[in-house]
């Protein structure tokens, strides 16, 4: 478990609506350097929308997102401090594993190909897939695709990693290999925000659990207060269904 350091992320009074449906209601929380935050809650509670707002894939209604002391609004450079891994791997099917990982550093950061390949090979080694560097995504398993997606996000050298239900598209026997990579990042003191339905994993790796329901943060506390002694009935009801 990681001790809190400098404030990496500060979300203030965040609101988001789709037409007349208010999906995020006055969201406030902070994340410190090296902290692992697991966001849990029922489907449709706004968890994935919150992550998408953090990386500006969704426009926020009002409120503010501050990363390392700088407001996110309109700052491309600040947005790059976050990497995101999605439920569906979003790999380029016509590019090899290696080409998928080097794409963003070369296109966005204008990195030399040789340097990008060096970094990519190091990251593929880290996620246990260096031997698949020249293989196309169609030839690897879902768990391997998700590990490539993690390597691709890490290639941009983010300060904060966001995971949106990274195992929900995987067959059960492939879940463990992806969670192992995320756990390793947690052990390296990387700042992580993970939306997940894997309750055992959330309890094991998270410093704090944020429980969301109907667009609101219901609880923001240490894992034991959620899993051992939930104070709110709706948390207890949710956990009975999940565990």
mmCIF file of C-alpha atoms in Angstrom:
data_model
loop_
_atom_site.group_PDB
_atom_site.id
_atom_site.type_symbol
_atom_site.label_atom_id
_atom_site.label_comp_id
_atom_site.label_asym_id
_atom_site.label_seq_id
_atom_site.Cartn_x
_atom_site.Cartn_y
_atom_site.Cartn_z
ATOM 1 C CA UNK A 1 0.000 0.000 0.000
ATOM 2 C CA UNK A 2 1.227 3.476 -0.850
ATOM 3 C CA UNK A 3 1.592 6.496 1.383
ATOM 4 C CA UNK A 4 0.062 9.712 0.075
ATOM 5 C CA UNK A 5 2.373 12.313 -1.442
ATOM 6 C CA UNK A 6 1.702 15.321 -3.672
ATOM 7 C CA UNK A 7 -1.807 15.884 -5.025
ATOM 8 C CA UNK A 8 -1.976 14.523 -8.575
ATOM 9 C CA UNK A 9 -5.660 14.994 -9.346
ATOM 10 C CA UNK A 10 -8.324 17.276 -7.905
ATOM 11 C CA UNK A 11 -11.900 16.940 -9.170
ATOM 12 C CA UNK A 12 -14.156 19.779 -8.058
ATOM 13 C CA UNK A 13 -17.950 19.978 -8.348
ATOM 14 C CA UNK A 14 -18.018 17.962 -11.561
ATOM 15 C CA UNK A 15 -21.394 17.604 -13.286
ATOM 16 C CA UNK A 16 -22.288 15.876 -16.536
ATOM 17 C CA UNK A 17 -25.626 15.410 -18.307
ATOM 18 C CA UNK A 18 -26.707 13.623 -21.466
ATOM 19 C CA UNK A 19 -29.714 15.684 -22.627
ATOM 20 C CA UNK A 20 -32.013 15.564 -19.551
ATOM 21 C CA UNK A 21 -30.226 12.704 -17.814
ATOM 22 C CA UNK A 22 -27.781 13.914 -15.145
ATOM 23 C CA UNK A 23 -25.151 11.160 -15.054
ATOM 24 C CA UNK A 24 -22.606 12.838 -12.741
ATOM 25 C CA UNK A 25 -23.786 14.938 -9.815
ATOM 26 C CA UNK A 26 -21.393 17.211 -7.967
ATOM 27 C CA UNK A 27 -18.399 14.869 -7.981
ATOM 28 C CA UNK A 28 -15.529 15.857 -5.657
ATOM 29 C CA UNK A 29 -12.391 13.846 -4.881
ATOM 30 C CA UNK A 30 -8.610 14.059 -4.887
ATOM 31 C CA UNK A 31 -5.897 11.538 -5.733
ATOM 32 C CA UNK A 32 -2.390 11.731 -4.322
ATOM 33 C CA UNK A 33 0.822 10.587 -5.981
ATOM 34 C CA UNK A 34 1.255 6.831 -5.807
ATOM 35 C CA UNK A 35 -2.311 6.225 -4.647
ATOM 36 C CA UNK A 36 -4.430 3.441 -6.082
ATOM 37 C CA UNK A 37 -8.127 4.321 -6.255
ATOM 38 C CA UNK A 38 -10.717 1.685 -7.175
ATOM 39 C CA UNK A 39 -14.094 2.997 -8.334
ATOM 40 C CA UNK A 40 -16.894 0.501 -7.805
ATOM 41 C CA UNK A 41 -20.689 0.553 -7.918
ATOM 42 C CA UNK A 42 -23.698 -0.711 -9.890
ATOM 43 C CA UNK A 43 -23.827 -0.559 -13.686
ATOM 44 C CA UNK A 44 -25.050 2.828 -14.890
ATOM 45 C CA UNK A 45 -23.750 4.671 -11.821
ATOM 46 C CA UNK A 46 -21.471 6.957 -13.877
ATOM 47 C CA UNK A 47 -18.113 5.275 -13.247
ATOM 48 C CA UNK A 48 -16.975 4.997 -16.883
ATOM 49 C CA UNK A 49 -18.390 8.437 -17.734
ATOM 50 C CA UNK A 50 -16.308 9.897 -14.903
ATOM 51 C CA UNK A 51 -13.096 8.404 -16.348
ATOM 52 C CA UNK A 52 -14.000 9.631 -19.826
ATOM 53 C CA UNK A 53 -14.496 13.141 -18.425
ATOM 54 C CA UNK A 54 -11.081 12.994 -16.728
ATOM 55 C CA UNK A 55 -9.397 12.439 -20.089
ATOM 56 C CA UNK A 56 -11.735 14.776 -22.028
ATOM 57 C CA UNK A 57 -13.394 12.064 -24.084
ATOM 58 C CA UNK A 58 -16.607 13.520 -22.667
ATOM 59 C CA UNK A 59 -17.253 17.211 -22.223
ATOM 60 C CA UNK A 60 -18.098 18.161 -18.657
ATOM 61 C CA UNK A 61 -21.181 20.243 -17.845
ATOM 62 C CA UNK A 62 -19.521 22.248 -15.123
ATOM 63 C CA UNK A 63 -16.861 21.867 -12.467
ATOM 64 C CA UNK A 64 -13.101 21.631 -12.742
ATOM 65 C CA UNK A 65 -10.470 18.932 -13.193
ATOM 66 C CA UNK A 66 -6.998 19.894 -11.955
ATOM 67 C CA UNK A 67 -3.988 17.725 -12.738
ATOM 68 C CA UNK A 68 -0.762 18.424 -10.824
ATOM 69 C CA UNK A 69 -2.023 21.913 -10.020
ATOM 70 C CA UNK A 70 -3.016 22.837 -13.604
ATOM 71 C CA UNK A 71 -6.582 22.944 -14.920
ATOM 72 C CA UNK A 72 -7.318 20.320 -17.558
ATOM 73 C CA UNK A 73 -9.608 22.547 -19.608
ATOM 74 C CA UNK A 74 -8.098 22.998 -23.053
ATOM 75 C CA UNK A 75 -4.588 21.885 -22.065
ATOM 76 C CA UNK A 76 -3.454 19.098 -24.397
ATOM 77 C CA UNK A 77 -0.113 18.842 -22.594
ATOM 78 C CA UNK A 78 -1.773 18.298 -19.213
ATOM 79 C CA UNK A 79 -4.162 15.717 -20.676
ATOM 80 C CA UNK A 80 -1.141 13.685 -21.798
ATOM 81 C CA UNK A 81 -0.158 13.199 -18.161
ATOM 82 C CA UNK A 82 -2.912 10.562 -18.080
ATOM 83 C CA UNK A 83 -3.018 7.262 -19.920
ATOM 84 C CA UNK A 84 -6.197 5.242 -20.341
ATOM 85 C CA UNK A 85 -6.902 1.564 -20.892
ATOM 86 C CA UNK A 86 -10.401 0.752 -22.130
ATOM 87 C CA UNK A 87 -12.690 -2.286 -21.807
ATOM 88 C CA UNK A 88 -12.299 -3.058 -25.501
ATOM 89 C CA UNK A 89 -8.629 -2.996 -26.356
ATOM 90 C CA UNK A 90 -8.859 -0.492 -29.260
ATOM 91 C CA UNK A 91 -5.703 -1.841 -30.917
ATOM 92 C CA UNK A 92 -5.043 -1.073 -34.582
ATOM 93 C CA UNK A 93 -5.771 -4.431 -36.298
ATOM 94 C CA UNK A 94 -3.527 -3.656 -39.288
ATOM 95 C CA UNK A 95 -0.480 -2.927 -37.091
ATOM 96 C CA UNK A 96 1.692 -5.415 -35.221
ATOM 97 C CA UNK A 97 1.911 -5.419 -31.431
ATOM 98 C CA UNK A 98 5.117 -3.360 -31.596
ATOM 99 C CA UNK A 99 3.659 -0.896 -34.114
ATOM 100 C CA UNK A 100 0.634 -0.382 -31.853
ATOM 101 C CA UNK A 101 2.909 0.585 -28.962
ATOM 102 C CA UNK A 102 5.241 2.932 -30.909
ATOM 103 C CA UNK A 103 2.435 4.751 -32.779
ATOM 104 C CA UNK A 104 1.544 7.436 -30.197
ATOM 105 C CA UNK A 105 5.103 8.313 -29.099
ATOM 106 C CA UNK A 106 6.108 8.779 -32.751
ATOM 107 C CA UNK A 107 2.986 10.629 -33.930
ATOM 108 C CA UNK A 108 2.135 12.681 -30.831
ATOM 109 C CA UNK A 109 5.561 13.144 -29.217
ATOM 110 C CA UNK A 110 7.492 13.105 -32.534
ATOM 111 C CA UNK A 111 9.857 10.545 -31.029
ATOM 112 C CA UNK A 112 12.472 8.922 -33.269
ATOM 113 C CA UNK A 113 11.466 5.421 -34.357
ATOM 114 C CA UNK A 114 14.605 3.817 -32.882
ATOM 115 C CA UNK A 115 13.967 5.363 -29.436
ATOM 116 C CA UNK A 116 10.245 4.482 -29.606
ATOM 117 C CA UNK A 117 11.108 0.857 -30.404
ATOM 118 C CA UNK A 118 13.543 0.691 -27.465
ATOM 119 C CA UNK A 119 10.859 1.934 -25.075
ATOM 120 C CA UNK A 120 8.190 -0.308 -26.619
ATOM 121 C CA UNK A 121 10.347 -3.425 -26.306
ATOM 122 C CA UNK A 122 11.054 -2.608 -22.657
ATOM 123 C CA UNK A 123 7.312 -2.201 -21.983
ATOM 124 C CA UNK A 124 6.375 -5.359 -23.874
ATOM 125 C CA UNK A 125 8.935 -7.194 -21.757
ATOM 126 C CA UNK A 126 7.334 -5.682 -18.661
ATOM 127 C CA UNK A 127 3.868 -6.999 -19.605
ATOM 128 C CA UNK A 128 5.327 -10.366 -20.653
ATOM 129 C CA UNK A 129 4.767 -10.037 -24.403
ATOM 130 C CA UNK A 130 8.112 -9.221 -25.997
ATOM 131 C CA UNK A 131 7.986 -12.453 -28.014
ATOM 132 C CA UNK A 132 4.713 -11.237 -29.598
ATOM 133 C CA UNK A 133 6.201 -7.953 -30.865
ATOM 134 C CA UNK A 134 5.766 -8.795 -34.581
ATOM 135 C CA UNK A 135 2.371 -10.503 -34.274
ATOM 136 C CA UNK A 136 -0.935 -8.877 -35.304
ATOM 137 C CA UNK A 137 -3.696 -8.407 -32.693
ATOM 138 C CA UNK A 138 -5.950 -10.997 -34.355
ATOM 139 C CA UNK A 139 -3.368 -13.666 -33.477
ATOM 140 C CA UNK A 140 -3.275 -13.067 -29.714
ATOM 141 C CA UNK A 141 -5.741 -13.669 -26.871
ATOM 142 C CA UNK A 142 -7.944 -11.041 -25.254
ATOM 143 C CA UNK A 143 -5.738 -10.986 -22.168
ATOM 144 C CA UNK A 144 -2.679 -10.442 -24.328
ATOM 145 C CA UNK A 145 -4.456 -7.665 -26.254
ATOM 146 C CA UNK A 146 -5.263 -5.909 -22.993
ATOM 147 C CA UNK A 147 -1.639 -6.211 -21.864
ATOM 148 C CA UNK A 148 -0.555 -4.653 -25.175
ATOM 149 C CA UNK A 149 -3.081 -1.859 -24.538
ATOM 150 C CA UNK A 150 -1.467 -1.269 -21.123
ATOM 151 C CA UNK A 151 2.008 -1.151 -22.704
ATOM 152 C CA UNK A 152 0.694 1.283 -25.331
ATOM 153 C CA UNK A 153 -0.700 3.623 -22.651
ATOM 154 C CA UNK A 154 2.559 3.416 -20.654
ATOM 155 C CA UNK A 155 4.573 4.295 -23.783
ATOM 156 C CA UNK A 156 3.369 7.894 -23.431
ATOM 157 C CA UNK A 157 4.961 7.958 -19.953
ATOM 158 C CA UNK A 158 1.836 9.120 -18.099
ATOM 159 C CA UNK A 159 1.843 10.197 -14.453
ATOM 160 C CA UNK A 160 -1.646 8.759 -13.872
ATOM 161 C CA UNK A 161 -3.119 5.596 -15.387
ATOM 162 C CA UNK A 162 -6.875 5.182 -15.788
ATOM 163 C CA UNK A 163 -8.403 1.726 -16.258
ATOM 164 C CA UNK A 164 -12.034 1.408 -17.342
ATOM 165 C CA UNK A 165 -13.125 -2.108 -16.388
ATOM 166 C CA UNK A 166 -9.992 -3.557 -18.005
ATOM 167 C CA UNK A 167 -11.077 -7.189 -17.506
ATOM 168 C CA UNK A 168 -14.796 -6.998 -18.361
ATOM 169 C CA UNK A 169 -14.300 -8.120 -21.995
ATOM 170 C CA UNK A 170 -12.121 -11.087 -21.025
ATOM 171 C CA UNK A 171 -12.832 -14.753 -20.513
ATOM 172 C CA UNK A 172 -12.498 -15.589 -16.789
ATOM 173 C CA UNK A 173 -9.241 -17.539 -17.218
ATOM 174 C CA UNK A 174 -7.564 -14.477 -18.806
ATOM 175 C CA UNK A 175 -8.513 -11.973 -16.099
ATOM 176 C CA UNK A 176 -5.637 -12.858 -13.759
ATOM 177 C CA UNK A 177 -2.859 -12.066 -16.232
ATOM 178 C CA UNK A 178 -4.172 -8.515 -16.745
ATOM 179 C CA UNK A 179 -4.754 -7.894 -13.028
ATOM 180 C CA UNK A 180 -1.193 -9.092 -12.333
ATOM 181 C CA UNK A 181 0.211 -6.358 -14.604
ATOM 182 C CA UNK A 182 -1.943 -3.685 -12.919
ATOM 183 C CA UNK A 183 -0.913 -4.965 -9.485
ATOM 184 C CA UNK A 184 2.740 -4.660 -10.507
ATOM 185 C CA UNK A 185 2.159 -1.013 -11.496
ATOM 186 C CA UNK A 186 0.565 -0.432 -8.082
ATOM 187 C CA UNK A 187 3.590 -1.969 -6.378
ATOM 188 C CA UNK A 188 5.814 0.421 -8.366
ATOM 189 C CA UNK A 189 3.901 3.340 -6.788
ATOM 190 C CA UNK A 190 2.222 4.441 -9.984
ATOM 191 C CA UNK A 191 -0.897 6.565 -9.509
ATOM 192 C CA UNK A 192 -3.840 4.437 -10.655
ATOM 193 C CA UNK A 193 -7.597 4.972 -10.945
ATOM 194 C CA UNK A 194 -9.379 1.714 -11.714
ATOM 195 C CA UNK A 195 -13.069 1.206 -12.478
ATOM 196 C CA UNK A 196 -13.614 -2.479 -11.774
ATOM 197 C CA UNK A 197 -16.112 -5.208 -10.954
ATOM 198 C CA UNK A 198 -13.328 -7.386 -9.507
ATOM 199 C CA UNK A 199 -14.067 -6.878 -5.804
ATOM 200 C CA UNK A 200 -11.258 -9.073 -4.459
ATOM 201 C CA UNK A 201 -8.745 -7.209 -6.597
ATOM 202 C CA UNK A 202 -10.124 -3.799 -5.554
ATOM 203 C CA UNK A 203 -9.878 -4.745 -1.898
ATOM 204 C CA UNK A 204 -6.329 -6.070 -2.285
ATOM 205 C CA UNK A 205 -4.668 -3.291 -4.300
ATOM 206 C CA UNK A 206 -6.614 -0.093 -3.588
ATOM 207 C CA UNK A 207 -5.596 2.465 -1.006
ATOM 208 C CA UNK A 208 -9.090 3.920 -1.265
ATOM 209 C CA UNK A 209 -12.422 2.817 -2.670
ATOM 210 C CA UNK A 210 -14.841 5.265 -4.266
ATOM 211 C CA UNK A 211 -18.363 3.824 -4.337
ATOM 212 C CA UNK A 212 -20.677 5.436 -6.900
ATOM 213 C CA UNK A 213 -24.413 5.078 -7.336
ATOM 214 C CA UNK A 214 -26.817 7.038 -9.586
ATOM 215 C CA UNK A 215 -24.106 9.538 -10.529
ATOM 216 C CA UNK A 216 -23.004 10.367 -7.001
ATOM 217 C CA UNK A 217 -20.065 9.443 -4.790
ATOM 218 C CA UNK A 218 -21.692 7.595 -1.904
ATOM 219 C CA UNK A 219 -18.447 6.687 -0.118
ATOM 220 C CA UNK A 220 -14.758 7.521 -0.487
ATOM 221 C CA UNK A 221 -12.825 5.582 2.100
ATOM 222 C CA UNK A 222 -10.374 2.771 2.913
ATOM 223 C CA UNK A 223 -11.251 -0.728 1.621
ATOM 224 C CA UNK A 224 -12.073 -2.205 5.043
ATOM 225 C CA UNK A 225 -14.820 0.366 5.604
ATOM 226 C CA UNK A 226 -16.419 -0.770 2.357
ATOM 227 C CA UNK A 227 -15.852 -4.517 2.436
ATOM 228 C CA UNK A 228 -15.850 -5.366 6.151
ATOM 229 C CA UNK A 229 -18.175 -2.780 7.604
ATOM 230 C CA UNK A 230 -20.174 -0.876 4.962
ATOM 231 C CA UNK A 231 -22.076 1.972 6.615
ATOM 232 C CA UNK A 232 -24.636 2.498 3.835
ATOM 233 C CA UNK A 233 -27.313 -0.043 3.012
ATOM 234 C CA UNK A 234 -26.873 0.413 -0.749
ATOM 235 C CA UNK A 235 -23.184 -0.530 -0.491
ATOM 236 C CA UNK A 236 -24.028 -3.642 1.535
ATOM 237 C CA UNK A 237 -26.739 -4.612 -0.985
ATOM 238 C CA UNK A 238 -24.336 -4.154 -3.922
ATOM 239 C CA UNK A 239 -21.606 -6.237 -2.291
ATOM 240 C CA UNK A 240 -24.010 -9.094 -1.525
ATOM 241 C CA UNK A 241 -24.685 -9.385 -5.253
ATOM 242 C CA UNK A 242 -20.998 -9.106 -6.215
ATOM 243 C CA UNK A 243 -19.245 -11.346 -3.666
#
